[in-house]
PDB file of C-alpha atoms in Angstrom:
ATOM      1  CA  UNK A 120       0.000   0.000   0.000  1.00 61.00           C
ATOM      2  CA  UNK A 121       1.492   3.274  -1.125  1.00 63.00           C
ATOM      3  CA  UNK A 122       1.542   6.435   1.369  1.00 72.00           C
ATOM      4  CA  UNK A 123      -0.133   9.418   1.214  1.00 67.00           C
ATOM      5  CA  UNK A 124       3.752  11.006   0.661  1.00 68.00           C
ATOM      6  CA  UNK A 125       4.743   8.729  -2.020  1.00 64.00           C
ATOM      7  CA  UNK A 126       1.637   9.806  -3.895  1.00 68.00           C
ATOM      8  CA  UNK A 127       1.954  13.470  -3.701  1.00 64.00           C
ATOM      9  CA  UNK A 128       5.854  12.407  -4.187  1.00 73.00           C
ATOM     10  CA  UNK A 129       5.199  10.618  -7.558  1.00 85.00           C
ATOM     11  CA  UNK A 130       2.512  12.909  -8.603  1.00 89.00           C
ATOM     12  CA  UNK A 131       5.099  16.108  -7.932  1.00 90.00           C
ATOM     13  CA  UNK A 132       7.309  14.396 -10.531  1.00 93.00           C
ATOM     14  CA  UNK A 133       4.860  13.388 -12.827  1.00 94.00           C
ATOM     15  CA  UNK A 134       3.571  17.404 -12.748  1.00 95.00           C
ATOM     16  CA  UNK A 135       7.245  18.609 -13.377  1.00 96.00           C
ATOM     17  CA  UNK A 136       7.981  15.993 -16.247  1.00 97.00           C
ATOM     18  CA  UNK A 137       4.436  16.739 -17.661  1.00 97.00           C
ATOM     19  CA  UNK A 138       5.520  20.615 -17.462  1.00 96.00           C
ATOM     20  CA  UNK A 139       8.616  19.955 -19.175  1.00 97.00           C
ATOM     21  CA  UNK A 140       7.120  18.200 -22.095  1.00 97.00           C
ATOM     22  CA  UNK A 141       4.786  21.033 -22.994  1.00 97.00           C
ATOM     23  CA  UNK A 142       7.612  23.907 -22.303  1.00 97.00           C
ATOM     24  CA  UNK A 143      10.337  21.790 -24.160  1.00 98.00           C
ATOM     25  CA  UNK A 144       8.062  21.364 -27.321  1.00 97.00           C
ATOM     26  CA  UNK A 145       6.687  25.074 -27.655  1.00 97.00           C
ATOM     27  CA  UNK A 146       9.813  27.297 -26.309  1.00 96.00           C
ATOM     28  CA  UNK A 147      12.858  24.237 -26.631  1.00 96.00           C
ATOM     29  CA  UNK A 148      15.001  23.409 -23.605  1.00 97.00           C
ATOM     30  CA  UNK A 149      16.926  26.834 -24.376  1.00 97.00           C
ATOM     31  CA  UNK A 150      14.227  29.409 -24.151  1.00 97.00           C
ATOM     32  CA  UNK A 151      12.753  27.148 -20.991  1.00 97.00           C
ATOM     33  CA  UNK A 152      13.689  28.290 -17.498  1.00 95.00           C
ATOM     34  CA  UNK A 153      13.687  26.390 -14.532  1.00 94.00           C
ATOM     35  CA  UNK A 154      11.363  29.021 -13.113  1.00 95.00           C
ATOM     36  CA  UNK A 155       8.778  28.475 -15.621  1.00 96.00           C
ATOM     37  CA  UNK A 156       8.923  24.663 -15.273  1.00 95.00           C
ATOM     38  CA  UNK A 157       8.474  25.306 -11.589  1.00 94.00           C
ATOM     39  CA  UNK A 158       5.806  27.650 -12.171  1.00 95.00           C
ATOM     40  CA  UNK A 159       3.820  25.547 -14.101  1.00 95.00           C
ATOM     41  CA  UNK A 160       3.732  22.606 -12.402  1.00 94.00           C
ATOM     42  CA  UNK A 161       3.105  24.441  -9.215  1.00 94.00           C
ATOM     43  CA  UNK A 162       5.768  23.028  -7.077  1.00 93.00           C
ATOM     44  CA  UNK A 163       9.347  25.224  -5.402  1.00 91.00           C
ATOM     45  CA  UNK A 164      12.705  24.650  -6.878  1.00 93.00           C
ATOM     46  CA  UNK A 165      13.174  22.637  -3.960  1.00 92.00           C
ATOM     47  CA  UNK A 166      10.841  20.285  -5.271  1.00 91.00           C
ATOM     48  CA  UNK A 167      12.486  19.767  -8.525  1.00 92.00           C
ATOM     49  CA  UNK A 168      16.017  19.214  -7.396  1.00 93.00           C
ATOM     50  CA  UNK A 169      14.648  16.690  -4.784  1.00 91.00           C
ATOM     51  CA  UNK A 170      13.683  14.242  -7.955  1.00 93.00           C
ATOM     52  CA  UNK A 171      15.952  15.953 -10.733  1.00 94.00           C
ATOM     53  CA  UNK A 172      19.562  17.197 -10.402  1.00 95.00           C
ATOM     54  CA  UNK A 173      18.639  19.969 -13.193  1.00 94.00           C
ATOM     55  CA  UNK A 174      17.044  20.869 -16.206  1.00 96.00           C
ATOM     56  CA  UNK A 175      18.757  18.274 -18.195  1.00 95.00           C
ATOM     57  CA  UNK A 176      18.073  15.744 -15.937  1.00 96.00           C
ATOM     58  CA  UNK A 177      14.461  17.031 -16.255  1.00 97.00           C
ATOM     59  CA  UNK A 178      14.386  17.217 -19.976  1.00 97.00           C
ATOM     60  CA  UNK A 179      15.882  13.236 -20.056  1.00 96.00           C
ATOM     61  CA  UNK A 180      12.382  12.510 -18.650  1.00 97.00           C
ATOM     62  CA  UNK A 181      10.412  14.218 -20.836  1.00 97.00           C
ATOM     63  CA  UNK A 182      12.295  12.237 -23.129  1.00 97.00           C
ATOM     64  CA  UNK A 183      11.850   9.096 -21.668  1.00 96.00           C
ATOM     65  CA  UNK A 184       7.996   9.520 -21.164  1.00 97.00           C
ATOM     66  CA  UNK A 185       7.534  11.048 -25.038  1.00 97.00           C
ATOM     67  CA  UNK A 186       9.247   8.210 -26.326  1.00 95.00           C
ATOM     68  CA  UNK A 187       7.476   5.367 -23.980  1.00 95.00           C
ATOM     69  CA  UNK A 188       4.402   6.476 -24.723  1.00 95.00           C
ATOM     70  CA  UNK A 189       4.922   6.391 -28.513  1.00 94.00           C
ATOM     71  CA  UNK A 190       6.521   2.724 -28.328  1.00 93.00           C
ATOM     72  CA  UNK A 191       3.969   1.815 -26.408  1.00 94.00           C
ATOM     73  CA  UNK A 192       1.145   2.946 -29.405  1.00 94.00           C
ATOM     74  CA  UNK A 193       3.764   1.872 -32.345  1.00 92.00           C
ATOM     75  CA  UNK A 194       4.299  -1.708 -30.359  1.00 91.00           C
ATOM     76  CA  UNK A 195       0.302  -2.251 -30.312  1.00 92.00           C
ATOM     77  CA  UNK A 196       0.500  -2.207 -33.929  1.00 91.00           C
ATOM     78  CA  UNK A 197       3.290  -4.119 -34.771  1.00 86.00           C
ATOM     79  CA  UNK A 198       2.530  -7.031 -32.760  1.00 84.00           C
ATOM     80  CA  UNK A 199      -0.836  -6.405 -32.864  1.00 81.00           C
ATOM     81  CA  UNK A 200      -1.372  -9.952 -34.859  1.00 79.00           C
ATOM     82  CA  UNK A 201      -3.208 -10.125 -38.345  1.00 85.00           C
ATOM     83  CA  UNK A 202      -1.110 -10.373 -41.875  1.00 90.00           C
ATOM     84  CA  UNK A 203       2.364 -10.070 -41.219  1.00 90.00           C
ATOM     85  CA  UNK A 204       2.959  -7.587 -44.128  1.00 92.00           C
ATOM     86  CA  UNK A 205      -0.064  -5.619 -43.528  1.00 93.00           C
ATOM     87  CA  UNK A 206       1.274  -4.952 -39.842  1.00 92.00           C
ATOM     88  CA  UNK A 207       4.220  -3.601 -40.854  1.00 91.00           C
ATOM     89  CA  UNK A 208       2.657  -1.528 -43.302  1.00 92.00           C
ATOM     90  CA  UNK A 209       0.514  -0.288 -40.746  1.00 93.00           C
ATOM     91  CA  UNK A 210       3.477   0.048 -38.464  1.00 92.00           C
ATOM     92  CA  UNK A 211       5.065   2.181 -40.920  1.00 92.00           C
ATOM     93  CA  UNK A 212       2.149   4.448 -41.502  1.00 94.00           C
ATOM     94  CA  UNK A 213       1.660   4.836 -37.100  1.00 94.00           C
ATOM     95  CA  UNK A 214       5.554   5.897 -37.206  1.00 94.00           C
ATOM     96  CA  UNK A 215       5.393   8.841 -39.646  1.00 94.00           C
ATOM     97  CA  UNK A 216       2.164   9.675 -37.785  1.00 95.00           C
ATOM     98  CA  UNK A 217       4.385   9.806 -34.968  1.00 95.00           C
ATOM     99  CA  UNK A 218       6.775  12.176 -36.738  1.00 94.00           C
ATOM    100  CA  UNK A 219       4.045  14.681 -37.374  1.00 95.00           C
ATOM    101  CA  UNK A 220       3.482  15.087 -33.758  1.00 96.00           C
ATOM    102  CA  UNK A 221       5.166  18.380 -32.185  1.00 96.00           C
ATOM    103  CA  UNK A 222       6.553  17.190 -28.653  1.00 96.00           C
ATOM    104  CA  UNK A 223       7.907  14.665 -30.862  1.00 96.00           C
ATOM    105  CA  UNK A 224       9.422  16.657 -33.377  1.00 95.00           C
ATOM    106  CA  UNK A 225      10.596  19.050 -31.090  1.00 96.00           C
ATOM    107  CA  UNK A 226      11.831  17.256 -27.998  1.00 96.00           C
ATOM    108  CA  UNK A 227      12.764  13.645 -29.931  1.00 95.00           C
ATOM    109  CA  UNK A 228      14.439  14.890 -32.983  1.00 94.00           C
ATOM    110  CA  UNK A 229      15.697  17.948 -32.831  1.00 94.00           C
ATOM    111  CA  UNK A 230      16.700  19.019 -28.948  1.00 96.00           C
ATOM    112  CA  UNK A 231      17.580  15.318 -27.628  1.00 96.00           C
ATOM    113  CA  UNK A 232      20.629  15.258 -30.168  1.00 95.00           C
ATOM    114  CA  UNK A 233      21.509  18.370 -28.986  1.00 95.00           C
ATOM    115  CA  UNK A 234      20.805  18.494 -25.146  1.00 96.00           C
ATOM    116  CA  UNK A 235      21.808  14.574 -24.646  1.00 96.00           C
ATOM    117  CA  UNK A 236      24.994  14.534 -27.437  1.00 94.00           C
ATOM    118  CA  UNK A 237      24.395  12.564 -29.966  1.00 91.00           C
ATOM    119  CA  UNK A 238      25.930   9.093 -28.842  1.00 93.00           C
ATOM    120  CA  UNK A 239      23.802   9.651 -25.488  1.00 92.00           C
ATOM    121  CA  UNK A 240      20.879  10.288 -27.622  1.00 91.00           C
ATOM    122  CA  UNK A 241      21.659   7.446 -30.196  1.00 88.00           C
ATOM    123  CA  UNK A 242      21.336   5.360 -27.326  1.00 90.00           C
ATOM    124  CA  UNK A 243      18.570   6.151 -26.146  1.00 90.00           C
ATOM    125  CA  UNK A 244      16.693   5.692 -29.293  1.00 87.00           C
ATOM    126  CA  UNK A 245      18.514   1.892 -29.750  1.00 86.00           C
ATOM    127  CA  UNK A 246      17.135   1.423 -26.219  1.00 86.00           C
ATOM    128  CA  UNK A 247      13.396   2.021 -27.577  1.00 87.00           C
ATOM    129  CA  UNK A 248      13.065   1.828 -31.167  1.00 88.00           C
ATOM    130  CA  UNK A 249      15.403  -0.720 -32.856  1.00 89.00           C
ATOM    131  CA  UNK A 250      13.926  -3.050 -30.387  1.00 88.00           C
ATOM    132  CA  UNK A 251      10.206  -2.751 -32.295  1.00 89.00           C
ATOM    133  CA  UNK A 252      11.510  -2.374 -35.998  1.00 91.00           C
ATOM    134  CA  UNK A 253      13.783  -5.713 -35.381  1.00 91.00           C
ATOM    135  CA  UNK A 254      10.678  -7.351 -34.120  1.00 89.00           C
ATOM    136  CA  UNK A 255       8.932  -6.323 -37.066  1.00 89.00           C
ATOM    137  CA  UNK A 256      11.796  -7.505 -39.620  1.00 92.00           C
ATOM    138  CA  UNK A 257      11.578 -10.737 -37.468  1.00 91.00           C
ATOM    139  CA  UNK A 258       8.482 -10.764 -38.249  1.00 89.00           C
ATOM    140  CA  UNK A 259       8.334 -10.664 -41.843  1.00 91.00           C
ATOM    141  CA  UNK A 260      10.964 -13.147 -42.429  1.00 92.00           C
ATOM    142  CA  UNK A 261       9.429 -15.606 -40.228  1.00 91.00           C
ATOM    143  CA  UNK A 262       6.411 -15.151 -42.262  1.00 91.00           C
ATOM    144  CA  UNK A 263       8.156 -15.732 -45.794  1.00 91.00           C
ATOM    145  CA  UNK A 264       7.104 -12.095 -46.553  1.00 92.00           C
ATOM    146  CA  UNK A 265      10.982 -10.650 -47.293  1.00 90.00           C
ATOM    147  CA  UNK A 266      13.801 -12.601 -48.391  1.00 82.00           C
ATOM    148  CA  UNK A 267      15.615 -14.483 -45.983  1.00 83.00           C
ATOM    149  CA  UNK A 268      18.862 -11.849 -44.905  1.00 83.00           C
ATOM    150  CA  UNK A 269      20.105 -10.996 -42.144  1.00 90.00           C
ATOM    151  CA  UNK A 270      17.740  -9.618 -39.481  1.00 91.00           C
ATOM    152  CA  UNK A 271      19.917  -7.857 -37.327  1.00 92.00           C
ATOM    153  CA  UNK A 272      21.724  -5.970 -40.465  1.00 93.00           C
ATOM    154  CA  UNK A 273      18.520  -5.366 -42.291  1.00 91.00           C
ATOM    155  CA  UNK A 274      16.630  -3.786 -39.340  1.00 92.00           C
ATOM    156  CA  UNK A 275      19.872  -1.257 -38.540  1.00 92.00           C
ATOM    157  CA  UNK A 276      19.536  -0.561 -42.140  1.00 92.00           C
ATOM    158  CA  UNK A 277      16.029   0.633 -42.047  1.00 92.00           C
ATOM    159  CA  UNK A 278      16.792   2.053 -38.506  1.00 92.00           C
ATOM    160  CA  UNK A 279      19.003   4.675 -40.390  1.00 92.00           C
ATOM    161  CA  UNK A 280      16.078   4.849 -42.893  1.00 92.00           C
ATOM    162  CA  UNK A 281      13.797   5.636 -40.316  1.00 92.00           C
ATOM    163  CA  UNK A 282      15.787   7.930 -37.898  1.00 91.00           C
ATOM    164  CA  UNK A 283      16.938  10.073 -40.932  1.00 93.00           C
ATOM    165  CA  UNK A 284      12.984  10.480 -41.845  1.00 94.00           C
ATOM    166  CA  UNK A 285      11.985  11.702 -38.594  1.00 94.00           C
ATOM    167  CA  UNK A 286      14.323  14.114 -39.082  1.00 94.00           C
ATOM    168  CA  UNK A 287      13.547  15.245 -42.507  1.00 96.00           C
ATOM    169  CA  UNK A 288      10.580  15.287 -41.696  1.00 96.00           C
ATOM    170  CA  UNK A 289      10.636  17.299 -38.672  1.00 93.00           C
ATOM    171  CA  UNK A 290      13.215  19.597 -40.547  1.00 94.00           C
ATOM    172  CA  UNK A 291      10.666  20.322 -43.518  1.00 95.00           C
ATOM    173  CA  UNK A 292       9.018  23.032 -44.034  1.00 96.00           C
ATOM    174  CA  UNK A 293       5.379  21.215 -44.786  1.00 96.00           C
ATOM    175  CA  UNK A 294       5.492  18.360 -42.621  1.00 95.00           C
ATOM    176  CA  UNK A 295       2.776  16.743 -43.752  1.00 95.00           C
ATOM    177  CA  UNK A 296       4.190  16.496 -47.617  1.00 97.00           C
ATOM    178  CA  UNK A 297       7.016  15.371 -46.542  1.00 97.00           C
ATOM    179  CA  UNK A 298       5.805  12.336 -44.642  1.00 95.00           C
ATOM    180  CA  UNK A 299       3.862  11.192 -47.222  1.00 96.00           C
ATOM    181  CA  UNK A 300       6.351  11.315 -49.300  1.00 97.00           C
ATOM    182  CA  UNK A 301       8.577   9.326 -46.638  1.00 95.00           C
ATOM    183  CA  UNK A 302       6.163   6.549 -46.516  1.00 94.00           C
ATOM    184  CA  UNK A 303       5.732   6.367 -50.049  1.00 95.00           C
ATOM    185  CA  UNK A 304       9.941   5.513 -50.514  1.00 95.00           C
ATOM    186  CA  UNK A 305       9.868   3.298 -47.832  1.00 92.00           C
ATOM    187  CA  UNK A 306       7.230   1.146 -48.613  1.00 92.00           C
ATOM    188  CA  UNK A 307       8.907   1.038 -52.687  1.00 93.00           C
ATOM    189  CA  UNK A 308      12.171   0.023 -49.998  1.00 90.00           C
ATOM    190  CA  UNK A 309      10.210  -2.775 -48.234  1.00 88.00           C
ATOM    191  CA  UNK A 310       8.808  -4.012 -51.622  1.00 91.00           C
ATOM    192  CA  UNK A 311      12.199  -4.728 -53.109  1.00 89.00           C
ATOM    193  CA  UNK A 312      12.796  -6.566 -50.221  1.00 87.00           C
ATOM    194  CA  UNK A 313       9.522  -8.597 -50.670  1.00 90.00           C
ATOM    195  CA  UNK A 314       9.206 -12.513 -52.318  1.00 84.00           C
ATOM    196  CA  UNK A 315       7.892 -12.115 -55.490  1.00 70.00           C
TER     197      UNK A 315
END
Protein backbone atom coordinates (compact mmCIF):
# COMPACT_ATOMS: atom_id res chain seq x y z
CA UNK A 1 0.00 0.00 0.00
CA UNK A 2 1.49 3.27 -1.13
CA UNK A 3 1.54 6.43 1.37
CA UNK A 4 -0.13 9.42 1.21
CA UNK A 5 3.75 11.01 0.66
CA UNK A 6 4.74 8.73 -2.02
CA UNK A 7 1.64 9.81 -3.90
CA UNK A 8 1.95 13.47 -3.70
CA UNK A 9 5.85 12.41 -4.19
CA UNK A 10 5.20 10.62 -7.56
CA UNK A 11 2.51 12.91 -8.60
CA UNK A 12 5.10 16.11 -7.93
CA UNK A 13 7.31 14.40 -10.53
CA UNK A 14 4.86 13.39 -12.83
CA UNK A 15 3.57 17.40 -12.75
CA UNK A 16 7.24 18.61 -13.38
CA UNK A 17 7.98 15.99 -16.25
CA UNK A 18 4.44 16.74 -17.66
CA UNK A 19 5.52 20.61 -17.46
CA UNK A 20 8.62 19.95 -19.17
CA UNK A 21 7.12 18.20 -22.10
CA UNK A 22 4.79 21.03 -22.99
CA UNK A 23 7.61 23.91 -22.30
CA UNK A 24 10.34 21.79 -24.16
CA UNK A 25 8.06 21.36 -27.32
CA UNK A 26 6.69 25.07 -27.66
CA UNK A 27 9.81 27.30 -26.31
CA UNK A 28 12.86 24.24 -26.63
CA UNK A 29 15.00 23.41 -23.61
CA UNK A 30 16.93 26.83 -24.38
CA UNK A 31 14.23 29.41 -24.15
CA UNK A 32 12.75 27.15 -20.99
CA UNK A 33 13.69 28.29 -17.50
CA UNK A 34 13.69 26.39 -14.53
CA UNK A 35 11.36 29.02 -13.11
CA UNK A 36 8.78 28.48 -15.62
CA UNK A 37 8.92 24.66 -15.27
CA UNK A 38 8.47 25.31 -11.59
CA UNK A 39 5.81 27.65 -12.17
CA UNK A 40 3.82 25.55 -14.10
CA UNK A 41 3.73 22.61 -12.40
CA UNK A 42 3.10 24.44 -9.22
CA UNK A 43 5.77 23.03 -7.08
CA UNK A 44 9.35 25.22 -5.40
CA UNK A 45 12.71 24.65 -6.88
CA UNK A 46 13.17 22.64 -3.96
CA UNK A 47 10.84 20.28 -5.27
CA UNK A 48 12.49 19.77 -8.53
CA UNK A 49 16.02 19.21 -7.40
CA UNK A 50 14.65 16.69 -4.78
CA UNK A 51 13.68 14.24 -7.95
CA UNK A 52 15.95 15.95 -10.73
CA UNK A 53 19.56 17.20 -10.40
CA UNK A 54 18.64 19.97 -13.19
CA UNK A 55 17.04 20.87 -16.21
CA UNK A 56 18.76 18.27 -18.19
CA UNK A 57 18.07 15.74 -15.94
CA UNK A 58 14.46 17.03 -16.26
CA UNK A 59 14.39 17.22 -19.98
CA UNK A 60 15.88 13.24 -20.06
CA UNK A 61 12.38 12.51 -18.65
CA UNK A 62 10.41 14.22 -20.84
CA UNK A 63 12.30 12.24 -23.13
CA UNK A 64 11.85 9.10 -21.67
CA UNK A 65 8.00 9.52 -21.16
CA UNK A 66 7.53 11.05 -25.04
CA UNK A 67 9.25 8.21 -26.33
CA UNK A 68 7.48 5.37 -23.98
CA UNK A 69 4.40 6.48 -24.72
CA UNK A 70 4.92 6.39 -28.51
CA UNK A 71 6.52 2.72 -28.33
CA UNK A 72 3.97 1.81 -26.41
CA UNK A 73 1.15 2.95 -29.41
CA UNK A 74 3.76 1.87 -32.35
CA UNK A 75 4.30 -1.71 -30.36
CA UNK A 76 0.30 -2.25 -30.31
CA UNK A 77 0.50 -2.21 -33.93
CA UNK A 78 3.29 -4.12 -34.77
CA UNK A 79 2.53 -7.03 -32.76
CA UNK A 80 -0.84 -6.40 -32.86
CA UNK A 81 -1.37 -9.95 -34.86
CA UNK A 82 -3.21 -10.12 -38.34
CA UNK A 83 -1.11 -10.37 -41.87
CA UNK A 84 2.36 -10.07 -41.22
CA UNK A 85 2.96 -7.59 -44.13
CA UNK A 86 -0.06 -5.62 -43.53
CA UNK A 87 1.27 -4.95 -39.84
CA UNK A 88 4.22 -3.60 -40.85
CA UNK A 89 2.66 -1.53 -43.30
CA UNK A 90 0.51 -0.29 -40.75
CA UNK A 91 3.48 0.05 -38.46
CA UNK A 92 5.06 2.18 -40.92
CA UNK A 93 2.15 4.45 -41.50
CA UNK A 94 1.66 4.84 -37.10
CA UNK A 95 5.55 5.90 -37.21
CA UNK A 96 5.39 8.84 -39.65
CA UNK A 97 2.16 9.68 -37.79
CA UNK A 98 4.39 9.81 -34.97
CA UNK A 99 6.77 12.18 -36.74
CA UNK A 100 4.04 14.68 -37.37
CA UNK A 101 3.48 15.09 -33.76
CA UNK A 102 5.17 18.38 -32.19
CA UNK A 103 6.55 17.19 -28.65
CA UNK A 104 7.91 14.66 -30.86
CA UNK A 105 9.42 16.66 -33.38
CA UNK A 106 10.60 19.05 -31.09
CA UNK A 107 11.83 17.26 -28.00
CA UNK A 108 12.76 13.65 -29.93
CA UNK A 109 14.44 14.89 -32.98
CA UNK A 110 15.70 17.95 -32.83
CA UNK A 111 16.70 19.02 -28.95
CA UNK A 112 17.58 15.32 -27.63
CA UNK A 113 20.63 15.26 -30.17
CA UNK A 114 21.51 18.37 -28.99
CA UNK A 115 20.81 18.49 -25.15
CA UNK A 116 21.81 14.57 -24.65
CA UNK A 117 24.99 14.53 -27.44
CA UNK A 118 24.40 12.56 -29.97
CA UNK A 119 25.93 9.09 -28.84
CA UNK A 120 23.80 9.65 -25.49
CA UNK A 121 20.88 10.29 -27.62
CA UNK A 122 21.66 7.45 -30.20
CA UNK A 123 21.34 5.36 -27.33
CA UNK A 124 18.57 6.15 -26.15
CA UNK A 125 16.69 5.69 -29.29
CA UNK A 126 18.51 1.89 -29.75
CA UNK A 127 17.13 1.42 -26.22
CA UNK A 128 13.40 2.02 -27.58
CA UNK A 129 13.06 1.83 -31.17
CA UNK A 130 15.40 -0.72 -32.86
CA UNK A 131 13.93 -3.05 -30.39
CA UNK A 132 10.21 -2.75 -32.30
CA UNK A 133 11.51 -2.37 -36.00
CA UNK A 134 13.78 -5.71 -35.38
CA UNK A 135 10.68 -7.35 -34.12
CA UNK A 136 8.93 -6.32 -37.07
CA UNK A 137 11.80 -7.50 -39.62
CA UNK A 138 11.58 -10.74 -37.47
CA UNK A 139 8.48 -10.76 -38.25
CA UNK A 140 8.33 -10.66 -41.84
CA UNK A 141 10.96 -13.15 -42.43
CA UNK A 142 9.43 -15.61 -40.23
CA UNK A 143 6.41 -15.15 -42.26
CA UNK A 144 8.16 -15.73 -45.79
CA UNK A 145 7.10 -12.09 -46.55
CA UNK A 146 10.98 -10.65 -47.29
CA UNK A 147 13.80 -12.60 -48.39
CA UNK A 148 15.61 -14.48 -45.98
CA UNK A 149 18.86 -11.85 -44.90
CA UNK A 150 20.10 -11.00 -42.14
CA UNK A 151 17.74 -9.62 -39.48
CA UNK A 152 19.92 -7.86 -37.33
CA UNK A 153 21.72 -5.97 -40.46
CA UNK A 154 18.52 -5.37 -42.29
CA UNK A 155 16.63 -3.79 -39.34
CA UNK A 156 19.87 -1.26 -38.54
CA UNK A 157 19.54 -0.56 -42.14
CA UNK A 158 16.03 0.63 -42.05
CA UNK A 159 16.79 2.05 -38.51
CA UNK A 160 19.00 4.67 -40.39
CA UNK A 161 16.08 4.85 -42.89
CA UNK A 162 13.80 5.64 -40.32
CA UNK A 163 15.79 7.93 -37.90
CA UNK A 164 16.94 10.07 -40.93
CA UNK A 165 12.98 10.48 -41.85
CA UNK A 166 11.99 11.70 -38.59
CA UNK A 167 14.32 14.11 -39.08
CA UNK A 168 13.55 15.24 -42.51
CA UNK A 169 10.58 15.29 -41.70
CA UNK A 170 10.64 17.30 -38.67
CA UNK A 171 13.22 19.60 -40.55
CA UNK A 172 10.67 20.32 -43.52
CA UNK A 173 9.02 23.03 -44.03
CA UNK A 174 5.38 21.21 -44.79
CA UNK A 175 5.49 18.36 -42.62
CA UNK A 176 2.78 16.74 -43.75
CA UNK A 177 4.19 16.50 -47.62
CA UNK A 178 7.02 15.37 -46.54
CA UNK A 179 5.81 12.34 -44.64
CA UNK A 180 3.86 11.19 -47.22
CA UNK A 181 6.35 11.32 -49.30
CA UNK A 182 8.58 9.33 -46.64
CA UNK A 183 6.16 6.55 -46.52
CA UNK A 184 5.73 6.37 -50.05
CA UNK A 185 9.94 5.51 -50.51
CA UNK A 186 9.87 3.30 -47.83
CA UNK A 187 7.23 1.15 -48.61
CA UNK A 188 8.91 1.04 -52.69
CA UNK A 189 12.17 0.02 -50.00
CA UNK A 190 10.21 -2.78 -48.23
CA UNK A 191 8.81 -4.01 -51.62
CA UNK A 192 12.20 -4.73 -53.11
CA UNK A 193 12.80 -6.57 -50.22
CA UNK A 194 9.52 -8.60 -50.67
CA UNK A 195 9.21 -12.51 -52.32
CA UNK A 196 7.89 -12.11 -55.49
Amino acid sequence: MRTRRSEYSESTRQALVDSAVDLFTKRGYAGTSLDELVKRARVTKGALYHHFSGKQALFEAAFTQVETRSIESLTAVVTGGGDPWDTAVAGLRAYVRKCLEPEYQRIIVHEAPVVMGWERWREAEEQYSFGLLRTAVQLLVDAGEIEEAPVEIMARLLFGALSTAASTIASSSDPKRTGREVERAILRVLEGLRKK
